Amino acid sequence: MKLDLLLRAATRVAFGLFVLGSLVSCSSGSEKLRPAELAPNAGLLGVRLAWSSKVGTIDFPLQVNVNGNTVTVASSDGVMASFDARTGKELWRTSVGAQVAAGVGSDGRFAAVVTRGNELIVLDAGREMWRQKLSAQSFTPPLVAGGRVFLLAADRSLVAYDAQSGRKLWNQQRPGESLVLRQSGVLLAVGDTLVAGLSGRLVGINPSSGATRWESPIASPRGTNDIERLVDLVGRVSREGDVVCARAFQAAVGCVDAARGNLLWTKPANGSVGVHGDDKYVFGVESDGKIVTWRRTDGERVWVSERLRYRSLTAPLVVGRSIAVGDDSGLVHLLSREDGSPLTRVATDGSAIVAAPVLAAGTLVVVTRSGGIFGFKPE
């Protein structure tokens, strides 16, 4: 599993950020682990391709944005596009004229991405409104909510902007570990609280002032070197009401009551992609492809499936009575959420599923590395 890590400069004078590529093997040897052989398609669930479209190649940690019936995506070369998830009709498409590093955030009107040149760009219905130069790179999609745009940067700063004008409203800066992940972190709104993942903690913040309301640890740094001590929280998360469950990279999965800031439970887990769930369970994918289910109330394991080991899976998505995960061969697997048994699988364009699947207007939407966008209708 290739992990791109961002290394903060050792000197505070330079205060720069450097990209460090690190190869972390999922095995103790150098031999590539063989993906699990797939059984014949069970075909127990009817799923049809309703529509498809395309943007450019995607090689950044894309998060497909869902707002009502609309999905919004971006490609690495700066093309942003919005679609009606029911029909696949393109609502708008534009180019921001720069390579994209993080996105997409949207509230249905304003859409935002961050470029590799460290610019935050905000569009209104597909037309550029403003752009702001940032002091650090970001790999987490901006959060657009309440007429504001919130940004979590790789130097562990949080910044709020007015969505209409681009005026900076507040900035919160805090120290952290020397390494951060080059993948999407955690940033969401729960009621009137902005919830962010900072190192191994979920942090509740007043969205109007940037003041911290509470902090709750999912995992704590451990080990003797920077890589072993890395415990960043990774998206996606599972939210039910005020309870938010999240993964700390290769360390733990846990749930927090975001209304009070109380840690409900945390359990050791060795994964690098986010989680999803329902009112009973939290589902996650471990680094070796095992799919693990935890009971939402107390974190006790319910079942573990090894049928898709070493297939480089995305974070899961709950879809009715199934959970959906994508793999690096462009397949989308739908499994029973009761025991992990296979229900069906569908193919896309043969390139890796590059973002966690999403559900919009009853349509399962997946995006591939080559830029294919596919809308499937479970029947």
Short mmCIF file of C-alpha atoms in Angstrom, two decimals:
data_model
loop_
_atom_site.label_atom_id
_atom_site.label_comp_id
_atom_site.label_asym_id
_atom_site.label_seq_id
_atom_site.Cartn_x
_atom_site.Cartn_y
_atom_site.Cartn_z
CA MET A 1 0.00 0.00 0.00
CA LYS A 2 1.61 3.24 -1.13
CA LEU A 3 1.25 6.09 1.31
CA ASP A 4 2.17 9.66 0.46
CA LEU A 5 3.18 11.52 3.59
CA LEU A 6 3.64 15.22 4.06
CA LEU A 7 6.66 16.20 6.16
CA ARG A 8 6.86 19.52 7.94
CA ALA A 9 10.26 21.19 7.76
CA ALA A 10 12.49 20.60 10.75
CA THR A 11 13.27 24.28 11.06
CA ARG A 12 10.64 26.73 12.21
CA VAL A 13 12.38 29.44 10.19
CA ALA A 14 11.59 27.76 6.91
CA PHE A 15 8.16 26.57 8.11
CA GLY A 16 7.76 24.72 4.81
CA LEU A 17 5.93 21.56 3.92
CA PHE A 18 7.66 18.83 1.93
CA VAL A 19 6.14 15.80 0.22
CA LEU A 20 7.63 12.51 1.32
CA GLY A 21 6.77 9.34 -0.59
CA SER A 22 6.90 6.26 1.59
CA LEU A 23 6.23 2.69 0.62
CA VAL A 24 4.60 0.80 3.45
CA SER A 25 4.07 -2.87 2.73
CA CYS A 26 1.11 -4.74 4.09
CA SER A 27 3.31 -7.80 4.52
CA SER A 28 6.69 -8.48 6.05
CA GLY A 29 8.15 -9.59 2.72
CA SER A 30 8.63 -7.94 -0.64
CA GLU A 31 6.37 -10.36 -2.55
CA LYS A 32 3.13 -8.76 -3.73
CA LEU A 33 0.19 -10.26 -1.92
CA ARG A 34 -2.28 -12.00 -4.21
CA PRO A 35 -5.83 -10.56 -4.16
CA ALA A 36 -8.50 -12.98 -3.03
CA GLU A 37 -10.03 -14.99 -5.85
CA LEU A 38 -13.61 -13.98 -6.55
CA ALA A 39 -16.35 -16.58 -6.54
CA PRO A 40 -18.93 -16.47 -9.35
CA ASN A 41 -21.21 -13.47 -9.02
CA ALA A 42 -23.98 -14.39 -6.57
CA GLY A 43 -26.49 -12.17 -8.37
CA LEU A 44 -28.78 -12.05 -5.33
CA LEU A 45 -29.46 -8.33 -5.69
CA GLY A 46 -30.61 -6.60 -8.85
CA VAL A 47 -28.47 -3.60 -9.80
CA ARG A 48 -28.57 -1.83 -13.18
CA LEU A 49 -26.43 0.90 -14.69
CA ALA A 50 -28.70 3.95 -14.96
CA TRP A 51 -26.20 6.44 -16.40
CA SER A 52 -22.55 7.24 -16.86
CA SER A 53 -20.40 10.27 -17.57
CA LYS A 54 -16.76 11.28 -17.51
CA VAL A 55 -14.31 13.87 -16.22
CA GLY A 56 -10.51 13.78 -16.41
CA THR A 57 -8.09 11.46 -14.61
CA ILE A 58 -8.21 11.58 -10.81
CA ASP A 59 -5.02 11.12 -8.78
CA PHE A 60 -5.89 13.09 -5.64
CA PRO A 61 -8.03 12.04 -2.63
CA LEU A 62 -11.40 12.90 -4.21
CA GLN A 63 -14.49 13.08 -2.06
CA VAL A 64 -17.69 12.95 -4.12
CA ASN A 65 -20.02 15.61 -2.75
CA VAL A 66 -23.71 14.82 -2.28
CA ASN A 67 -26.29 17.52 -1.72
CA GLY A 68 -29.87 16.37 -2.14
CA ASN A 69 -30.21 14.93 -5.65
CA THR A 70 -26.92 16.45 -6.83
CA VAL A 71 -23.41 14.99 -6.94
CA THR A 72 -20.35 17.13 -7.64
CA VAL A 73 -16.91 15.85 -8.62
CA ALA A 74 -13.56 17.19 -9.80
CA SER A 75 -10.65 15.86 -11.84
CA SER A 76 -6.94 16.36 -11.27
CA ASP A 77 -6.65 18.78 -14.18
CA GLY A 78 -9.15 21.16 -12.60
CA VAL A 79 -12.45 20.22 -14.24
CA MET A 80 -15.40 20.41 -11.86
CA ALA A 81 -18.82 19.05 -12.79
CA SER A 82 -22.19 18.63 -11.13
CA PHE A 83 -24.83 16.03 -12.04
CA ASP A 84 -28.43 15.15 -11.24
CA ALA A 85 -27.97 11.75 -9.57
CA ARG A 86 -31.38 10.54 -10.72
CA THR A 87 -30.76 10.91 -14.45
CA GLY A 88 -27.05 11.73 -14.85
CA LYS A 89 -27.95 15.06 -16.47
CA GLU A 90 -24.99 17.44 -16.32
CA LEU A 91 -25.98 20.58 -14.42
CA TRP A 92 -22.74 22.49 -14.96
CA ARG A 93 -19.10 21.93 -15.84
CA THR A 94 -16.17 24.32 -15.57
CA SER A 95 -12.39 24.38 -15.28
CA VAL A 96 -10.62 26.20 -12.48
CA GLY A 97 -7.44 26.32 -14.55
CA ALA A 98 -5.23 24.55 -12.01
CA GLN A 99 -4.40 21.06 -10.73
CA VAL A 100 -6.69 19.99 -7.87
CA ALA A 101 -5.35 18.66 -4.56
CA ALA A 102 -8.55 18.40 -2.47
CA GLY A 103 -12.30 18.49 -3.07
CA VAL A 104 -15.15 18.66 -3.50
CA GLY A 105 -17.01 20.64 -0.86
CA SER A 106 -20.47 22.04 -1.62
CA ASP A 107 -23.72 23.13 0.02
CA GLY A 108 -25.66 22.81 -3.23
CA ARG A 109 -24.91 26.36 -4.33
CA PHE A 110 -21.26 27.08 -3.53
CA ALA A 111 -18.67 24.46 -4.50
CA ALA A 112 -15.03 24.55 -3.37
CA VAL A 113 -11.72 22.86 -4.15
CA VAL A 114 -8.09 23.37 -3.18
CA THR A 115 -5.39 23.43 -5.85
CA ARG A 116 -1.87 22.05 -5.74
CA GLY A 117 -0.72 25.66 -5.87
CA ASN A 118 -2.33 26.15 -2.44
CA GLU A 119 -5.34 28.14 -3.58
CA LEU A 120 -8.87 27.77 -2.26
CA ILE A 121 -11.33 28.31 -5.14
CA VAL A 122 -15.07 28.81 -4.62
CA LEU A 123 -17.70 28.62 -7.38
CA ASP A 124 -21.32 29.72 -7.35
CA ALA A 125 -23.44 27.48 -9.59
CA GLY A 126 -20.35 26.67 -11.64
CA ARG A 127 -19.03 30.23 -11.94
CA GLU A 128 -15.90 31.24 -10.06
CA MET A 129 -16.61 33.66 -7.22
CA TRP A 130 -13.19 34.04 -5.59
CA ARG A 131 -9.92 32.36 -4.79
CA GLN A 132 -7.60 32.76 -1.79
CA LYS A 133 -3.94 31.87 -1.43
CA LEU A 134 -3.32 29.48 1.47
CA SER A 135 -0.30 29.26 3.75
CA ALA A 136 -0.25 25.43 3.57
CA GLN A 137 -1.49 22.58 1.40
CA SER A 138 -4.76 20.81 2.13
CA PHE A 139 -5.89 17.29 1.25
CA THR A 140 -9.29 17.49 2.98
CA PRO A 141 -12.24 18.82 0.95
CA PRO A 142 -13.43 22.22 2.17
CA LEU A 143 -16.67 22.16 4.15
CA VAL A 144 -19.30 24.57 2.85
CA ALA A 145 -22.01 25.21 5.43
CA GLY A 146 -23.97 28.10 6.90
CA GLY A 147 -22.73 30.61 4.34
CA ARG A 148 -19.11 29.85 5.22
CA VAL A 149 -16.25 27.79 3.84
CA PHE A 150 -14.13 25.90 6.38
CA LEU A 151 -10.70 24.57 5.53
CA LEU A 152 -8.51 22.01 7.35
CA ALA A 153 -4.90 22.41 6.20
CA ALA A 154 -1.90 20.08 6.39
CA ASP A 155 -0.21 22.29 9.00
CA ARG A 156 -3.20 21.45 11.26
CA SER A 157 -4.74 24.89 10.97
CA LEU A 158 -8.47 25.53 10.62
CA VAL A 159 -9.65 28.58 8.69
CA ALA A 160 -13.14 29.98 8.05
CA TYR A 161 -14.09 32.23 5.12
CA ASP A 162 -17.27 34.02 4.13
CA ALA A 163 -18.64 31.99 1.20
CA GLN A 164 -19.94 35.05 -0.66
CA SER A 165 -16.95 37.36 -0.40
CA GLY A 166 -13.97 35.18 0.50
CA ARG A 167 -13.22 37.30 3.56
CA LYS A 168 -11.29 35.41 6.23
CA LEU A 169 -13.39 35.14 9.39
CA TRP A 170 -11.04 33.34 11.77
CA ASN A 171 -8.02 31.07 11.93
CA GLN A 172 -7.09 28.44 14.51
CA GLN A 173 -3.53 27.08 14.53
CA ARG A 174 -2.26 24.26 16.71
CA PRO A 175 0.89 22.14 16.88
CA GLY A 176 0.86 18.49 15.87
CA GLU A 177 2.96 15.53 14.86
CA SER A 178 5.61 16.12 12.21
CA LEU A 179 3.88 13.94 9.58
CA VAL A 180 0.39 14.19 8.13
CA LEU A 181 -1.36 11.96 5.61
CA ARG A 182 -1.85 12.94 2.02
CA GLN A 183 -5.48 11.88 2.11
CA SER A 184 -8.80 13.30 3.17
CA GLY A 185 -9.23 14.02 6.87
CA VAL A 186 -12.35 14.71 8.94
CA LEU A 187 -14.35 17.93 8.71
CA LEU A 188 -18.13 18.09 9.16
CA ALA A 189 -20.94 20.00 10.84
CA VAL A 190 -22.97 18.41 13.65
CA GLY A 191 -25.74 20.75 14.72
CA ASP A 192 -24.12 24.09 15.58
CA THR A 193 -20.66 22.54 16.08
CA LEU A 194 -17.85 22.23 13.55
CA VAL A 195 -16.20 18.83 14.08
CA ALA A 196 -12.64 18.33 12.84
CA GLY A 197 -10.04 15.58 13.04
CA LEU A 198 -6.80 16.97 14.49
CA SER A 199 -4.08 14.36 15.00
CA GLY A 200 -5.89 11.46 16.69
CA ARG A 201 -8.68 13.57 18.16
CA LEU A 202 -12.14 14.68 17.18
CA VAL A 203 -12.40 18.34 18.12
CA GLY A 204 -15.63 20.34 18.48
CA ILE A 205 -15.31 24.00 17.45
CA ASN A 206 -17.56 27.05 17.56
CA PRO A 207 -18.04 27.79 13.82
CA SER A 208 -18.58 31.51 14.46
CA SER A 209 -15.36 32.17 16.41
CA GLY A 210 -13.06 29.17 16.01
CA ALA A 211 -13.02 28.56 19.78
CA THR A 212 -12.61 24.94 20.88
CA ARG A 213 -15.61 23.49 22.70
CA TRP A 214 -14.33 19.97 23.37
CA GLU A 215 -11.71 17.39 22.37
CA SER A 216 -12.09 13.62 22.39
CA PRO A 217 -9.26 11.18 21.53
CA ILE A 218 -9.90 8.29 19.13
CA ALA A 219 -6.21 7.26 19.34
CA SER A 220 -2.99 8.57 20.86
CA PRO A 221 0.46 8.71 19.23
CA ARG A 222 2.61 5.66 19.96
CA GLY A 223 5.87 4.14 18.75
CA THR A 224 9.41 5.46 18.49
CA ASN A 225 9.46 7.26 15.13
CA ASP A 226 7.27 9.74 13.27
CA ILE A 227 5.61 7.14 11.03
CA GLU A 228 4.69 4.87 13.95
CA ARG A 229 3.32 7.89 15.85
CA LEU A 230 1.07 9.00 13.00
CA VAL A 231 -2.58 8.83 14.15
CA ASP A 232 -4.42 11.24 11.84
CA LEU A 233 -8.16 10.71 11.51
CA VAL A 234 -9.28 9.82 7.97
CA GLY A 235 -12.55 10.36 6.10
CA ARG A 236 -15.20 9.20 5.60
CA VAL A 237 -17.04 9.06 8.93
CA SER A 238 -20.25 7.43 10.10
CA ARG A 239 -22.75 9.80 11.67
CA GLU A 240 -26.05 8.89 13.31
CA GLY A 241 -27.66 11.86 15.03
CA ASP A 242 -25.04 13.43 17.28
CA VAL A 243 -22.80 10.35 17.30
CA VAL A 244 -19.78 10.45 14.98
CA CYS A 245 -17.63 7.36 14.43
CA ALA A 246 -14.23 7.73 12.79
CA ARG A 247 -10.99 5.90 12.05
CA ALA A 248 -7.53 6.88 13.26
CA PHE A 249 -5.06 5.80 10.58
CA GLN A 250 -3.80 2.24 11.30
CA ALA A 251 -4.61 2.64 14.99
CA ALA A 252 -8.26 2.56 16.04
CA VAL A 253 -11.94 3.08 15.28
CA GLY A 254 -14.07 4.94 17.79
CA CYS A 255 -17.31 6.84 18.35
CA VAL A 256 -17.88 10.22 19.99
CA ASP A 257 -21.05 12.00 21.15
CA ALA A 258 -20.50 15.29 19.32
CA ALA A 259 -23.20 17.10 21.31
CA ARG A 260 -21.25 16.61 24.56
CA GLY A 261 -17.78 15.71 23.35
CA ASN A 262 -17.81 12.38 25.18
CA LEU A 263 -15.85 9.40 23.88
CA LEU A 264 -18.26 6.45 23.75
CA TRP A 265 -15.75 3.76 22.78
CA THR A 266 -12.57 3.09 20.86
CA LYS A 267 -11.21 -0.21 19.55
CA PRO A 268 -7.86 -1.14 17.96
CA ALA A 269 -8.09 -1.36 14.16
CA ASN A 270 -5.50 -1.43 11.39
CA GLY A 271 -6.99 0.41 8.44
CA SER A 272 -6.28 3.45 6.31
CA VAL A 273 -9.70 4.37 4.87
CA GLY A 274 -12.78 5.70 6.60
CA VAL A 275 -15.90 4.02 7.95
CA HIS A 276 -19.65 4.07 7.39
CA GLY A 277 -22.60 2.64 9.25
CA ASP A 278 -26.22 2.65 10.31
CA ASP A 279 -28.02 2.81 13.65
CA LYS A 280 -26.82 -0.70 14.59
CA TYR A 281 -23.36 -1.17 13.10
CA VAL A 282 -20.16 0.58 12.02
CA PHE A 283 -18.43 -0.94 8.98
CA GLY A 284 -14.76 -0.59 8.12
CA VAL A 285 -12.08 -1.99 5.80
CA GLU A 286 -8.73 -3.00 7.24
CA SER A 287 -5.45 -2.49 5.37
CA ASP A 288 -5.37 -6.16 4.30
CA GLY A 289 -8.90 -6.00 2.88
CA LYS A 290 -10.76 -7.62 5.78
CA ILE A 291 -14.16 -6.04 6.32
CA VAL A 292 -14.96 -5.58 10.00
CA THR A 293 -18.28 -4.74 11.63
CA TRP A 294 -18.49 -3.19 15.09
CA ARG A 295 -21.62 -2.82 17.20
CA ARG A 296 -22.44 0.86 17.32
CA THR A 297 -23.42 0.94 20.97
CA ASP A 298 -20.22 -0.50 22.48
CA GLY A 299 -17.72 -1.28 19.70
CA GLU A 300 -17.85 -5.06 20.06
CA ARG A 301 -17.12 -6.98 16.84
CA VAL A 302 -20.10 -8.54 15.10
CA TRP A 303 -18.54 -10.19 12.03
CA VAL A 304 -15.39 -10.16 9.90
CA SER A 305 -15.23 -11.05 6.19
CA GLU A 306 -12.02 -12.05 4.39
CA ARG A 307 -13.58 -12.62 0.95
CA LEU A 308 -12.03 -9.46 -0.54
CA ARG A 309 -8.58 -9.50 1.06
CA TYR A 310 -5.80 -7.58 -0.69
CA ARG A 311 -8.17 -6.08 -3.28
CA SER A 312 -7.36 -2.45 -2.27
CA LEU A 313 -10.85 -1.54 -1.15
CA THR A 314 -12.45 1.87 -0.71
CA ALA A 315 -14.24 2.93 2.44
CA PRO A 316 -17.66 1.24 2.64
CA LEU A 317 -21.15 2.67 2.11
CA VAL A 318 -24.42 1.39 3.55
CA VAL A 319 -26.98 0.88 0.76
CA GLY A 320 -30.27 -0.56 2.01
CA ARG A 321 -29.64 -4.10 3.23
CA SER A 322 -26.15 -4.13 1.76
CA ILE A 323 -22.80 -2.40 2.06
CA ALA A 324 -20.89 -1.32 -1.05
CA VAL A 325 -17.12 -1.19 -1.51
CA GLY A 326 -15.07 -0.52 -4.63
CA ASP A 327 -11.76 -2.17 -5.52
CA ASP A 328 -8.71 -1.37 -7.64
CA SER A 329 -9.96 -3.35 -10.64
CA GLY A 330 -13.05 -1.17 -11.03
CA LEU A 331 -15.49 -3.60 -9.43
CA VAL A 332 -18.15 -2.55 -6.93
CA HIS A 333 -19.05 -5.28 -4.43
CA LEU A 334 -22.37 -5.31 -2.60
CA LEU A 335 -22.32 -7.44 0.54
CA SER A 336 -24.92 -8.33 3.14
CA ARG A 337 -24.61 -5.99 6.09
CA GLU A 338 -25.80 -8.79 8.38
CA ASP A 339 -22.91 -11.20 7.73
CA GLY A 340 -20.77 -9.90 4.84
CA SER A 341 -21.89 -12.55 2.38
CA PRO A 342 -21.76 -11.46 -1.29
CA LEU A 343 -25.01 -10.27 -2.85
CA THR A 344 -23.78 -9.07 -6.24
CA ARG A 345 -21.02 -7.07 -7.95
CA VAL A 346 -20.97 -4.68 -10.88
CA ALA A 347 -18.18 -3.53 -13.20
CA THR A 348 -17.19 -0.03 -14.28
CA ASP A 349 -14.36 0.84 -16.71
CA GLY A 350 -11.61 -1.39 -15.32
CA SER A 351 -9.67 1.35 -13.53
CA ALA A 352 -9.61 1.61 -9.74
CA ILE A 353 -12.58 2.99 -7.85
CA VAL A 354 -10.91 6.17 -6.63
CA ALA A 355 -13.38 7.49 -4.04
CA ALA A 356 -15.72 5.97 -1.51
CA PRO A 357 -19.11 5.21 -3.15
CA VAL A 358 -21.97 7.61 -2.37
CA LEU A 359 -25.76 7.36 -2.40
CA ALA A 360 -27.84 10.19 -3.88
CA ALA A 361 -31.52 10.08 -4.84
CA GLY A 362 -31.50 6.30 -4.52
CA THR A 363 -28.58 6.05 -6.95
CA LEU A 364 -25.26 4.43 -6.06
CA VAL A 365 -22.58 6.68 -7.59
CA VAL A 366 -18.95 5.60 -8.02
CA VAL A 367 -16.00 7.35 -9.66
CA THR A 368 -12.93 5.68 -11.18
CA ARG A 369 -9.33 6.78 -11.48
CA SER A 370 -9.71 7.32 -15.23
CA GLY A 371 -12.56 9.75 -14.53
CA GLY A 372 -15.56 7.52 -15.20
CA ILE A 373 -18.70 8.40 -13.23
CA PHE A 374 -21.29 5.64 -12.92
CA GLY A 375 -24.80 5.76 -11.48
CA PHE A 376 -26.25 2.38 -10.47
CA LYS A 377 -29.83 1.74 -9.39
CA PRO A 378 -30.34 -1.08 -6.87
CA GLU A 379 -33.60 -2.88 -7.66
#
